[in-house]
């Protein structure tokens, strides 16, 4: 079968790989019909994630047709069209039982923090991902969810990550009715967080990025007030001024370790790799939220340390909440939001690309070319 093949930073191609096999009675094999490239894949692509092995296949956002099921998978049958959450979760451990499907204790033998994730390096379990014609899905009786008849597969594939992550960003922010919410990042995740902030009762939603085409999109899709951080002198002062000197009620980091906007953070975090990515967006959330406010972090950082203004967290009495999205926990209510038209996920898809053109798709998405917001890969047999 054909699959994405990581060759080292900034180098991906499509290669012939062996067909995945059922290795455990709870596995399924899925023939991929759609798979996305995510901002999280860019951390891998940029060489920011430790133990990203040459020859691995990325892709944690995919849907497809069940081709084969192991003998213990009773809730799926061959031919079902399923969307597969990006988290690999056993459904039975201490953490899965609490709905923390992103922190499964069984699916990732390498770590005590994140659980297994499809196609996300050996720090997230070393599983091959879905940017391929076929993929092995472990614990297939837990994650995969049958796509309702009425749902467009383009909507379904965004329910594997983008919608739940944007939603959880807003949920973790503990938004109260009328709150001012500031979001850093107008990628798919920040845009979706802006949309979802309204579902939690936000009174004002502000989005920062430096890419005007994405800000334009966030402005209409959120809707949101949008600002280019390169065009304001000081983001924190600017935000204080526009919130009566108090700061936003809640602040969301939807950027993570690839953040731009501060020379020293870029030098230490992304060039010299002395910290786990540039933490400037995180600084901005902490410094621009009001005293007693909540900072919600879905932006991804590496496993080691970052220079974070901890003194400000303590002295302002800030609550920081962060996690990988718990996709399975959120799916029932998000499917309902899509059905009722509260969220239109597929509107974010700007590029539909044959899997064969994967190298171009990575380049376009990573370099933010051609108005790209969200690219979807479609295998030949998809
Ligand atoms: N926690 C989770 O479960 C989860 C799931 C999916 C994605 N993520 C993470 O969310 C983040 C965003 O994902 P995405 O797919 O939207 O990525 P993306 O790369 O498409 O978007 C990131 C955006 O942030 C902007 N940006 C860069 N520096 C900034 C700054 N200092 N302030 C404001 N904006 C800045 C970029 O221009 C870009 O538009 C990534 O870190 C990704 O790994 C987390
Ligand atoms: Zn993703
Ligand atoms: Zn588990």
Tab-separated table of C-alpha atoms and ligand atoms in Angstrom:
chain	number	residue	atom	x	y	z
A	1	UNK	CA	0.000	0.000	0.000
A	2	UNK	CA	1.028	3.616	-0.387
A	3	UNK	CA	1.787	5.641	2.703
A	4	UNK	CA	3.406	8.880	3.772
A	5	UNK	CA	7.053	8.231	4.559
A	6	UNK	CA	9.004	10.622	6.828
A	7	UNK	CA	12.591	11.028	5.624
A	8	UNK	CA	13.774	13.713	8.084
A	9	UNK	CA	12.894	17.361	8.785
A	10	UNK	CA	11.075	19.029	5.871
A	11	UNK	CA	11.244	15.811	3.821
A	12	UNK	CA	8.248	13.594	3.299
A	13	UNK	CA	7.283	11.389	0.384
A	14	UNK	CA	4.868	8.659	-0.579
A	15	UNK	CA	6.314	5.126	-0.449
A	16	UNK	CA	5.188	1.561	-0.890
A	17	UNK	CA	4.819	-0.015	2.577
A	18	UNK	CA	3.579	-3.411	3.766
A	19	UNK	CA	-0.167	-3.707	4.362
A	20	UNK	CA	-0.934	-3.279	8.064
A	21	UNK	CA	-1.993	-6.463	9.842
A	22	UNK	CA	-4.229	-7.277	12.775
A	23	UNK	CA	-1.738	-7.690	15.645
A	24	UNK	CA	-4.166	-7.888	18.564
A	25	UNK	CA	-7.736	-9.168	18.881
A	26	UNK	CA	-8.985	-5.607	19.501
A	27	UNK	CA	-7.415	-4.200	16.293
A	28	UNK	CA	-9.136	-3.213	13.080
A	29	UNK	CA	-7.737	-2.372	9.669
A	30	UNK	CA	-9.273	0.697	8.079
A	31	UNK	CA	-9.088	1.716	4.413
A	32	UNK	CA	-8.616	5.470	4.550
A	33	UNK	CA	-11.081	7.664	2.646
A	34	UNK	CA	-9.883	11.058	3.949
A	35	UNK	CA	-6.982	12.177	6.083
A	36	UNK	CA	-5.791	15.629	7.067
A	37	UNK	CA	-2.527	17.358	7.744
A	38	UNK	CA	-2.649	19.101	11.126
A	39	UNK	CA	-0.673	21.914	12.711
A	40	UNK	CA	0.564	19.197	15.077
A	41	UNK	CA	2.125	17.396	12.110
A	42	UNK	CA	4.140	20.519	11.456
A	43	UNK	CA	5.971	20.101	14.783
A	44	UNK	CA	7.030	16.659	13.490
A	45	UNK	CA	7.770	17.974	10.003
A	46	UNK	CA	9.958	20.726	11.455
A	47	UNK	CA	11.927	18.180	13.463
A	48	UNK	CA	10.705	19.531	16.814
A	49	UNK	CA	9.451	16.261	18.319
A	50	UNK	CA	12.015	13.855	19.794
A	51	UNK	CA	12.165	10.283	18.495
A	52	UNK	CA	10.385	10.971	15.219
A	53	UNK	CA	11.796	8.052	13.286
A	54	UNK	CA	12.654	8.037	9.609
A	55	UNK	CA	10.269	5.706	7.803
A	56	UNK	CA	7.280	6.442	10.022
A	57	UNK	CA	3.881	7.465	8.655
A	58	UNK	CA	2.144	10.507	10.127
A	59	UNK	CA	-1.574	11.225	10.168
A	60	UNK	CA	-3.827	11.311	13.221
A	61	UNK	CA	-6.940	12.769	11.570
A	62	UNK	CA	-8.623	10.255	9.298
A	63	UNK	CA	-11.790	8.428	8.463
A	64	UNK	CA	-12.312	5.321	6.387
A	65	UNK	CA	-14.011	2.005	5.748
A	66	UNK	CA	-13.469	-0.931	8.106
A	67	UNK	CA	-11.709	-3.655	6.093
A	68	UNK	CA	-10.986	-6.210	8.798
A	69	UNK	CA	-11.739	-6.578	12.507
A	70	UNK	CA	-10.017	-8.593	15.205
A	71	UNK	CA	-12.069	-11.258	17.027
A	72	UNK	CA	-12.718	-9.057	20.094
A	73	UNK	CA	-14.149	-6.066	18.200
A	74	UNK	CA	-17.880	-6.475	18.424
A	75	UNK	CA	-19.201	-2.997	17.779
A	76	UNK	CA	-17.781	-2.580	14.262
A	77	UNK	CA	-18.252	-4.641	11.139
A	78	UNK	CA	-16.496	-4.809	7.801
A	79	UNK	CA	-17.834	-2.052	5.550
A	80	UNK	CA	-18.650	0.460	8.306
A	81	UNK	CA	-17.560	4.024	7.488
A	82	UNK	CA	-15.917	5.339	10.636
A	83	UNK	CA	-14.207	8.458	11.903
A	84	UNK	CA	-11.272	7.660	14.145
A	85	UNK	CA	-10.296	9.955	17.059
A	86	UNK	CA	-6.639	10.960	17.051
A	87	UNK	CA	-6.114	9.575	20.553
A	88	UNK	CA	-5.462	5.864	20.872
A	89	UNK	CA	-7.224	4.843	24.067
A	90	UNK	CA	-7.857	1.516	25.750
A	91	UNK	CA	-11.150	2.597	27.291
A	92	UNK	CA	-10.443	0.678	30.486
A	93	UNK	CA	-7.546	2.243	32.386
A	94	UNK	CA	-7.731	4.675	35.316
A	95	UNK	CA	-7.563	7.689	32.981
A	96	UNK	CA	-9.851	6.448	30.197
A	97	UNK	CA	-12.483	5.750	32.867
A	98	UNK	CA	-12.390	9.463	33.779
A	99	UNK	CA	-12.908	10.474	30.155
A	100	UNK	CA	-9.233	11.423	29.808
A	101	UNK	CA	-8.904	9.543	26.524
A	102	UNK	CA	-5.905	11.690	25.568
A	103	UNK	CA	-3.993	10.397	28.575
A	104	UNK	CA	-4.593	6.647	28.291
A	105	UNK	CA	-2.142	4.772	30.471
A	106	UNK	CA	-2.043	1.656	28.289
A	107	UNK	CA	-1.622	2.864	24.722
A	108	UNK	CA	1.747	4.569	25.110
A	109	UNK	CA	4.419	2.561	26.808
A	110	UNK	CA	6.949	5.374	26.346
A	111	UNK	CA	5.440	8.066	28.486
A	112	UNK	CA	3.499	8.904	31.570
A	113	UNK	CA	1.981	12.059	30.084
A	114	UNK	CA	0.345	11.758	26.699
A	115	UNK	CA	-1.372	8.554	25.595
A	116	UNK	CA	-0.929	6.984	22.172
A	117	UNK	CA	-1.549	9.122	19.105
A	118	UNK	CA	-1.658	7.877	15.516
A	119	UNK	CA	1.409	8.855	13.519
A	120	UNK	CA	2.953	11.025	16.202
A	121	UNK	CA	6.476	9.749	16.841
A	122	UNK	CA	7.630	7.153	19.358
A	123	UNK	CA	7.029	9.654	22.165
A	124	UNK	CA	3.323	9.061	21.455
A	125	UNK	CA	3.576	5.303	21.105
A	126	UNK	CA	5.218	4.835	17.703
A	127	UNK	CA	1.971	4.009	15.862
A	128	UNK	CA	1.781	4.529	12.118
A	129	UNK	CA	-0.841	7.050	11.089
A	130	UNK	CA	-3.550	7.505	8.518
A	131	UNK	CA	-1.809	9.497	5.771
A	132	UNK	CA	-1.875	6.213	3.925
A	133	UNK	CA	-4.209	3.917	2.038
A	134	UNK	CA	-4.650	1.644	5.057
A	135	UNK	CA	-4.035	1.935	8.773
A	136	UNK	CA	-4.089	-0.362	11.776
A	137	UNK	CA	-6.436	0.926	14.477
A	138	UNK	CA	-5.679	-0.476	17.955
A	139	UNK	CA	-8.478	-0.698	20.564
A	140	UNK	CA	-10.912	-0.453	17.669
A	141	UNK	CA	-13.814	-1.181	20.000
A	142	UNK	CA	-13.181	2.191	21.733
A	143	UNK	CA	-12.326	5.074	19.390
A	144	UNK	CA	-13.806	4.533	15.928
A	145	UNK	CA	-17.282	5.996	15.601
A	146	UNK	CA	-19.686	5.198	12.774
A	147	UNK	CA	-20.291	8.257	10.612
A	148	UNK	CA	-24.027	9.020	10.626
A	149	UNK	CA	-25.732	8.634	7.219
A	150	UNK	CA	-26.529	12.322	7.001
A	151	UNK	CA	-22.944	13.455	7.685
A	152	UNK	CA	-20.570	14.587	4.933
A	153	UNK	CA	-17.223	12.739	5.236
A	154	UNK	CA	-15.505	16.129	4.980
A	155	UNK	CA	-17.248	17.111	8.214
A	156	UNK	CA	-16.505	13.712	9.746
A	157	UNK	CA	-12.762	13.920	9.227
A	158	UNK	CA	-12.633	17.215	11.094
A	159	UNK	CA	-14.406	15.610	14.042
A	160	UNK	CA	-11.309	13.458	14.614
A	161	UNK	CA	-9.363	16.439	15.992
A	162	UNK	CA	-10.036	20.030	14.865
A	163	UNK	CA	-13.583	20.360	16.154
A	164	UNK	CA	-13.027	18.564	19.494
A	165	UNK	CA	-9.776	20.443	20.110
A	166	UNK	CA	-11.290	23.849	19.371
A	167	UNK	CA	-14.277	22.936	21.511
A	168	UNK	CA	-12.168	21.632	24.396
A	169	UNK	CA	-10.042	24.794	24.265
A	170	UNK	CA	-13.210	26.783	24.917
A	171	UNK	CA	-14.492	24.276	27.477
A	172	UNK	CA	-11.248	24.278	29.502
A	173	UNK	CA	-11.335	28.089	29.466
A	174	UNK	CA	-14.405	27.930	31.692
A	175	UNK	CA	-16.112	30.704	29.732
A	176	UNK	CA	-18.879	32.483	31.644
A	177	UNK	CA	-21.713	34.346	29.923
A	178	UNK	CA	-20.460	37.639	28.508
A	179	UNK	CA	-16.753	36.869	28.935
A	180	UNK	CA	-14.078	38.397	26.750
A	181	UNK	CA	-12.095	35.575	25.185
A	182	UNK	CA	-8.757	36.132	23.500
A	183	UNK	CA	-7.366	33.422	21.266
A	184	UNK	CA	-3.824	33.258	19.953
A	185	UNK	CA	-3.564	31.484	16.609
A	186	UNK	CA	-5.931	31.600	13.637
A	187	UNK	CA	-5.109	28.151	12.346
A	188	UNK	CA	-7.887	25.568	12.181
A	189	UNK	CA	-7.729	25.086	15.960
A	190	UNK	CA	-7.881	28.775	16.876
A	191	UNK	CA	-10.653	29.367	14.332
A	192	UNK	CA	-12.680	26.476	15.760
A	193	UNK	CA	-12.029	27.673	19.326
A	194	UNK	CA	-13.416	31.083	18.311
A	195	UNK	CA	-16.554	29.460	16.928
A	196	UNK	CA	-17.008	27.297	20.030
A	197	UNK	CA	-16.389	30.161	22.470
A	198	UNK	CA	-19.800	31.540	21.435
A	199	UNK	CA	-21.432	28.181	22.213
A	200	UNK	CA	-20.222	28.625	25.804
A	201	UNK	CA	-21.670	32.127	26.036
A	202	UNK	CA	-18.734	34.410	25.220
A	203	UNK	CA	-19.580	38.085	24.901
A	204	UNK	CA	-16.540	39.082	22.889
A	205	UNK	CA	-14.053	36.955	20.929
A	206	UNK	CA	-10.678	38.333	19.862
A	207	UNK	CA	-8.196	36.430	17.667
A	208	UNK	CA	-4.513	37.207	17.072
A	209	UNK	CA	-2.280	35.896	14.288
A	210	UNK	CA	0.104	37.468	11.797
A	211	UNK	CA	-1.404	35.926	8.665
A	212	UNK	CA	-4.045	38.283	7.321
A	213	UNK	CA	-5.804	35.656	5.197
A	214	UNK	CA	-6.371	33.490	8.255
A	215	UNK	CA	-7.505	36.466	10.311
A	216	UNK	CA	-10.032	37.311	7.582
A	217	UNK	CA	-11.338	33.763	7.766
A	218	UNK	CA	-11.568	33.835	11.574
A	219	UNK	CA	-13.349	37.183	11.385
A	220	UNK	CA	-16.252	35.786	9.399
A	221	UNK	CA	-16.243	32.167	10.608
A	222	UNK	CA	-15.909	32.851	14.365
A	223	UNK	CA	-17.094	35.519	14.073
A	224	UNK	CA	-14.312	37.342	15.851
A	225	UNK	CA	-12.528	40.636	16.220
A	226	UNK	CA	-9.138	40.023	14.660
A	227	UNK	CA	-5.713	41.627	15.004
A	228	UNK	CA	-2.359	41.112	13.359
A	229	UNK	CA	0.201	40.919	16.178
A	230	UNK	CA	2.862	42.373	13.885
A	231	UNK	CA	0.789	45.514	13.553
A	232	UNK	CA	0.441	46.266	17.261
A	233	UNK	CA	3.358	47.567	19.330
A	234	UNK	CA	2.814	45.354	22.329
A	235	UNK	CA	0.153	42.659	22.307
A	236	UNK	CA	-0.301	42.659	26.089
A	237	UNK	CA	-0.633	46.430	26.413
A	238	UNK	CA	-2.990	46.476	23.435
A	239	UNK	CA	-5.224	43.866	25.048
A	240	UNK	CA	-5.239	45.628	28.399
A	241	UNK	CA	-6.301	48.853	26.684
A	242	UNK	CA	-9.179	47.213	24.885
A	243	UNK	CA	-10.484	45.547	28.069
A	244	UNK	CA	-10.708	48.599	30.370
A	245	UNK	CA	-7.218	47.940	31.690
A	246	UNK	CA	-8.190	44.599	33.219
A	247	UNK	CA	-7.232	42.005	30.618
A	248	UNK	CA	-9.299	39.316	28.934
A	249	UNK	CA	-11.390	37.014	31.133
A	250	UNK	CA	-9.903	33.959	29.474
A	251	UNK	CA	-7.029	33.417	27.061
A	252	UNK	CA	-6.462	30.466	24.762
A	253	UNK	CA	-3.130	29.322	23.322
A	254	UNK	CA	-3.901	27.692	19.968
A	255	UNK	CA	-0.356	28.117	18.640
A	256	UNK	CA	2.105	25.931	20.527
A	257	UNK	CA	5.845	25.554	20.094
A	258	UNK	CA	6.097	26.863	16.530
A	259	UNK	CA	5.029	30.348	17.645
A	260	UNK	CA	6.453	33.361	15.861
A	261	UNK	CA	6.708	36.893	17.203
A	262	UNK	CA	9.694	36.938	19.537
A	263	UNK	CA	13.285	36.728	18.388
A	264	UNK	CA	14.762	35.189	21.551
A	265	UNK	CA	12.015	32.593	21.920
A	266	UNK	CA	12.478	31.559	18.294
A	267	UNK	CA	16.238	31.383	18.722
A	268	UNK	CA	16.188	29.360	21.971
A	269	UNK	CA	13.058	27.363	21.307
A	270	UNK	CA	13.011	26.482	17.648
A	271	UNK	CA	16.511	27.140	16.260
A	272	UNK	CA	18.812	26.033	19.115
A	273	UNK	CA	16.161	23.790	20.702
A	274	UNK	CA	17.239	24.809	24.209
A	275	UNK	CA	13.589	24.779	25.245
A	276	UNK	CA	10.651	22.794	23.930
A	277	UNK	CA	9.568	25.301	21.298
A	278	UNK	CA	8.947	29.024	21.344
A	279	UNK	CA	6.645	29.869	24.231
A	280	UNK	CA	5.728	33.411	23.193
A	281	UNK	CA	2.037	32.712	22.626
A	282	UNK	CA	1.896	31.176	26.090
A	283	UNK	CA	3.557	34.304	27.536
A	284	UNK	CA	0.944	36.448	25.822
A	285	UNK	CA	-1.923	34.400	27.249
A	286	UNK	CA	-0.533	34.582	30.793
A	287	UNK	CA	0.291	38.257	30.594
A	288	UNK	CA	-2.909	39.414	28.910
A	289	UNK	CA	-5.487	37.470	30.899
A	290	UNK	CA	-6.974	39.338	33.853
A	291	UNK	CA	-6.070	38.541	37.466
A	292	UNK	CA	-7.874	35.397	38.537
A	293	UNK	CA	-8.469	34.496	34.878
A	294	UNK	CA	-8.117	31.187	33.083
A	295	UNK	CA	-5.523	30.265	30.487
A	296	UNK	CA	-6.450	27.306	28.301
A	297	UNK	CA	-3.615	25.686	26.377
A	298	UNK	CA	-4.168	23.344	23.441
A	299	UNK	CA	-1.067	24.457	21.544
A	300	UNK	CA	1.418	21.595	21.603
A	301	UNK	CA	4.830	21.872	23.259
A	302	UNK	CA	7.605	19.318	23.493
A	303	UNK	CA	8.049	17.142	26.552
A	304	UNK	CA	10.899	19.127	28.117
A	305	UNK	CA	10.880	22.576	29.751
A	306	UNK	CA	9.949	26.016	28.523
A	307	UNK	CA	10.642	29.469	29.855
A	308	UNK	CA	7.212	30.353	31.199
A	309	UNK	CA	6.503	33.440	33.360
A	310	UNK	CA	5.547	31.398	36.400
A	311	UNK	CA	5.791	34.367	38.748
A	312	UNK	CA	2.991	36.083	36.840
A	313	UNK	CA	0.873	32.929	37.024
A	314	UNK	CA	1.224	32.868	40.808
A	315	UNK	CA	0.920	36.575	41.456
A	316	UNK	CA	-2.092	37.021	39.174
A	317	UNK	CA	-3.822	33.930	40.528
A	318	UNK	CA	-4.212	32.396	37.104
A	319	UNK	CA	-5.598	28.939	36.498
A	320	UNK	CA	-3.904	27.122	33.635
A	321	UNK	CA	-5.758	24.243	32.054
A	322	UNK	CA	-4.264	22.215	29.254
A	323	UNK	CA	-4.530	18.884	27.516
A	324	UNK	CA	-4.746	16.979	24.326
A	325	UNK	CA	-8.401	16.942	23.349
A	326	UNK	CA	-10.404	14.006	24.625
A	327	UNK	CA	-12.097	13.307	21.304
A	328	UNK	CA	-14.254	10.344	22.239
A	329	UNK	CA	-15.689	12.098	25.292
A	330	UNK	CA	-16.796	15.059	23.173
A	331	UNK	CA	-18.022	13.309	20.026
A	332	UNK	CA	-21.690	12.775	20.963
A	333	UNK	CA	-22.320	16.451	21.672
A	334	UNK	CA	-20.203	17.640	18.731
A	335	UNK	CA	-22.028	15.391	16.262
A	336	UNK	CA	-25.206	17.030	17.551
A	337	UNK	CA	-23.763	20.532	17.097
A	338	UNK	CA	-22.902	19.644	13.485
A	339	UNK	CA	-26.357	18.173	12.887
A	340	UNK	CA	-28.022	21.315	14.229
A	341	UNK	CA	-25.780	23.509	12.083
A	342	UNK	CA	-24.038	25.229	15.005
A	343	UNK	CA	-20.664	24.161	13.632
A	344	UNK	CA	-19.810	23.762	9.949
A	345	UNK	CA	-16.462	21.940	10.036
A	346	UNK	CA	-15.857	21.410	6.328
A	347	UNK	CA	-15.869	25.165	5.682
A	348	UNK	CA	-12.261	25.099	6.944
A	349	UNK	CA	-11.095	22.798	4.149
A	350	UNK	CA	-9.311	24.889	1.550
A	351	UNK	CA	-7.333	22.134	-0.185
A	352	UNK	CA	-8.313	18.632	-1.254
A	353	UNK	CA	-5.216	16.904	-2.491
A	354	UNK	CA	-4.573	13.400	-3.840
A	355	UNK	CA	-2.467	11.403	-1.359
A	356	UNK	CA	0.115	11.122	-4.147
A	357	UNK	CA	0.809	14.867	-3.804
A	358	UNK	CA	1.564	14.662	-0.093
A	359	UNK	CA	4.955	16.396	-0.289
A	360	UNK	CA	3.377	19.439	-1.960
A	361	UNK	CA	0.535	19.429	0.539
A	362	UNK	CA	2.977	19.539	3.477
A	363	UNK	CA	4.918	22.335	1.862
A	364	UNK	CA	1.841	24.440	1.108
A	365	UNK	CA	0.398	23.967	4.603
A	366	UNK	CA	3.705	24.493	6.424
A	367	UNK	CA	4.657	27.603	4.445
A	368	UNK	CA	1.055	28.907	4.671
A	369	UNK	CA	0.841	29.331	0.896
A	370	UNK	CA	-2.151	29.641	-1.412
A	371	UNK	CA	-4.590	30.713	1.327
A	372	UNK	CA	-4.260	27.323	2.958
A	373	UNK	CA	-6.224	26.714	6.139
A	374	UNK	CA	-6.863	22.961	6.197
A	375	UNK	CA	-5.657	20.416	3.641
A	376	UNK	CA	-7.346	17.043	3.234
A	377	UNK	CA	-5.599	14.134	1.515
A	378	UNK	CA	-7.652	11.719	-0.511
A	379	UNK	CA	-6.130	8.330	-1.378
A	380	UNK	CA	-6.800	6.933	-4.852
A	381	UNK	CA	-9.207	4.368	-3.517
A	382	UNK	CA	-10.750	6.901	-1.094
B	1	LIG	N1	-4.250	19.726	22.274
B	1	LIG	C1	-4.687	19.083	21.225
B	1	LIG	O1	-5.433	18.112	21.353
B	1	LIG	C2	-4.333	19.551	19.861
B	1	LIG	C3	-4.972	19.027	18.750
B	1	LIG	C4	-4.684	19.569	17.493
B	1	LIG	C5	-3.751	20.590	17.385
B	1	LIG	N2	-3.114	21.026	18.491
B	1	LIG	C6	-2.117	22.099	18.436
B	1	LIG	O2	-2.796	23.329	18.253
B	1	LIG	C7	-1.910	24.251	17.611
B	1	LIG	C8	-2.598	24.854	16.412
B	1	LIG	O3	-2.910	23.849	15.447
B	1	LIG	P1	-3.360	24.296	13.973
B	1	LIG	O4	-3.688	23.056	13.222
B	1	LIG	O5	-4.360	25.378	14.051
B	1	LIG	O6	-1.940	24.846	13.456
B	1	LIG	P2	-1.491	25.919	12.360
B	1	LIG	O7	-0.024	25.822	12.249
B	1	LIG	O8	-2.303	25.769	11.105
B	1	LIG	O9	-1.902	27.315	13.019
B	1	LIG	C9	-1.142	27.981	13.970
B	1	LIG	C10	-1.367	29.479	13.745
B	1	LIG	O10	-0.702	30.214	14.765
B	1	LIG	C11	-0.181	31.400	14.175
B	1	LIG	N3	0.827	31.970	15.055
B	1	LIG	C12	2.183	31.766	15.076
B	1	LIG	N4	2.734	32.445	16.090
B	1	LIG	C13	1.721	33.102	16.727
B	1	LIG	C14	1.666	33.962	17.858
B	1	LIG	N5	2.762	34.256	18.563
B	1	LIG	N6	0.440	34.462	18.229
B	1	LIG	C15	-0.681	34.152	17.525
B	1	LIG	N7	-0.684	33.331	16.441
B	1	LIG	C16	0.511	32.810	16.064
B	1	LIG	C17	0.322	30.909	12.844
B	1	LIG	O11	0.517	31.974	11.933
B	1	LIG	C18	-0.798	29.960	12.421
B	1	LIG	O12	-1.819	30.602	11.685
B	1	LIG	C19	-0.649	23.435	17.276
B	1	LIG	O13	0.311	23.614	18.294
B	1	LIG	C20	-1.139	22.010	17.309
B	1	LIG	O14	-0.107	21.107	17.576
B	1	LIG	C21	-3.399	20.533	19.710
B	2	LIG	ZN1	-4.460	17.134	14.513
B	3	LIG	ZN1	-6.755	3.791	28.701
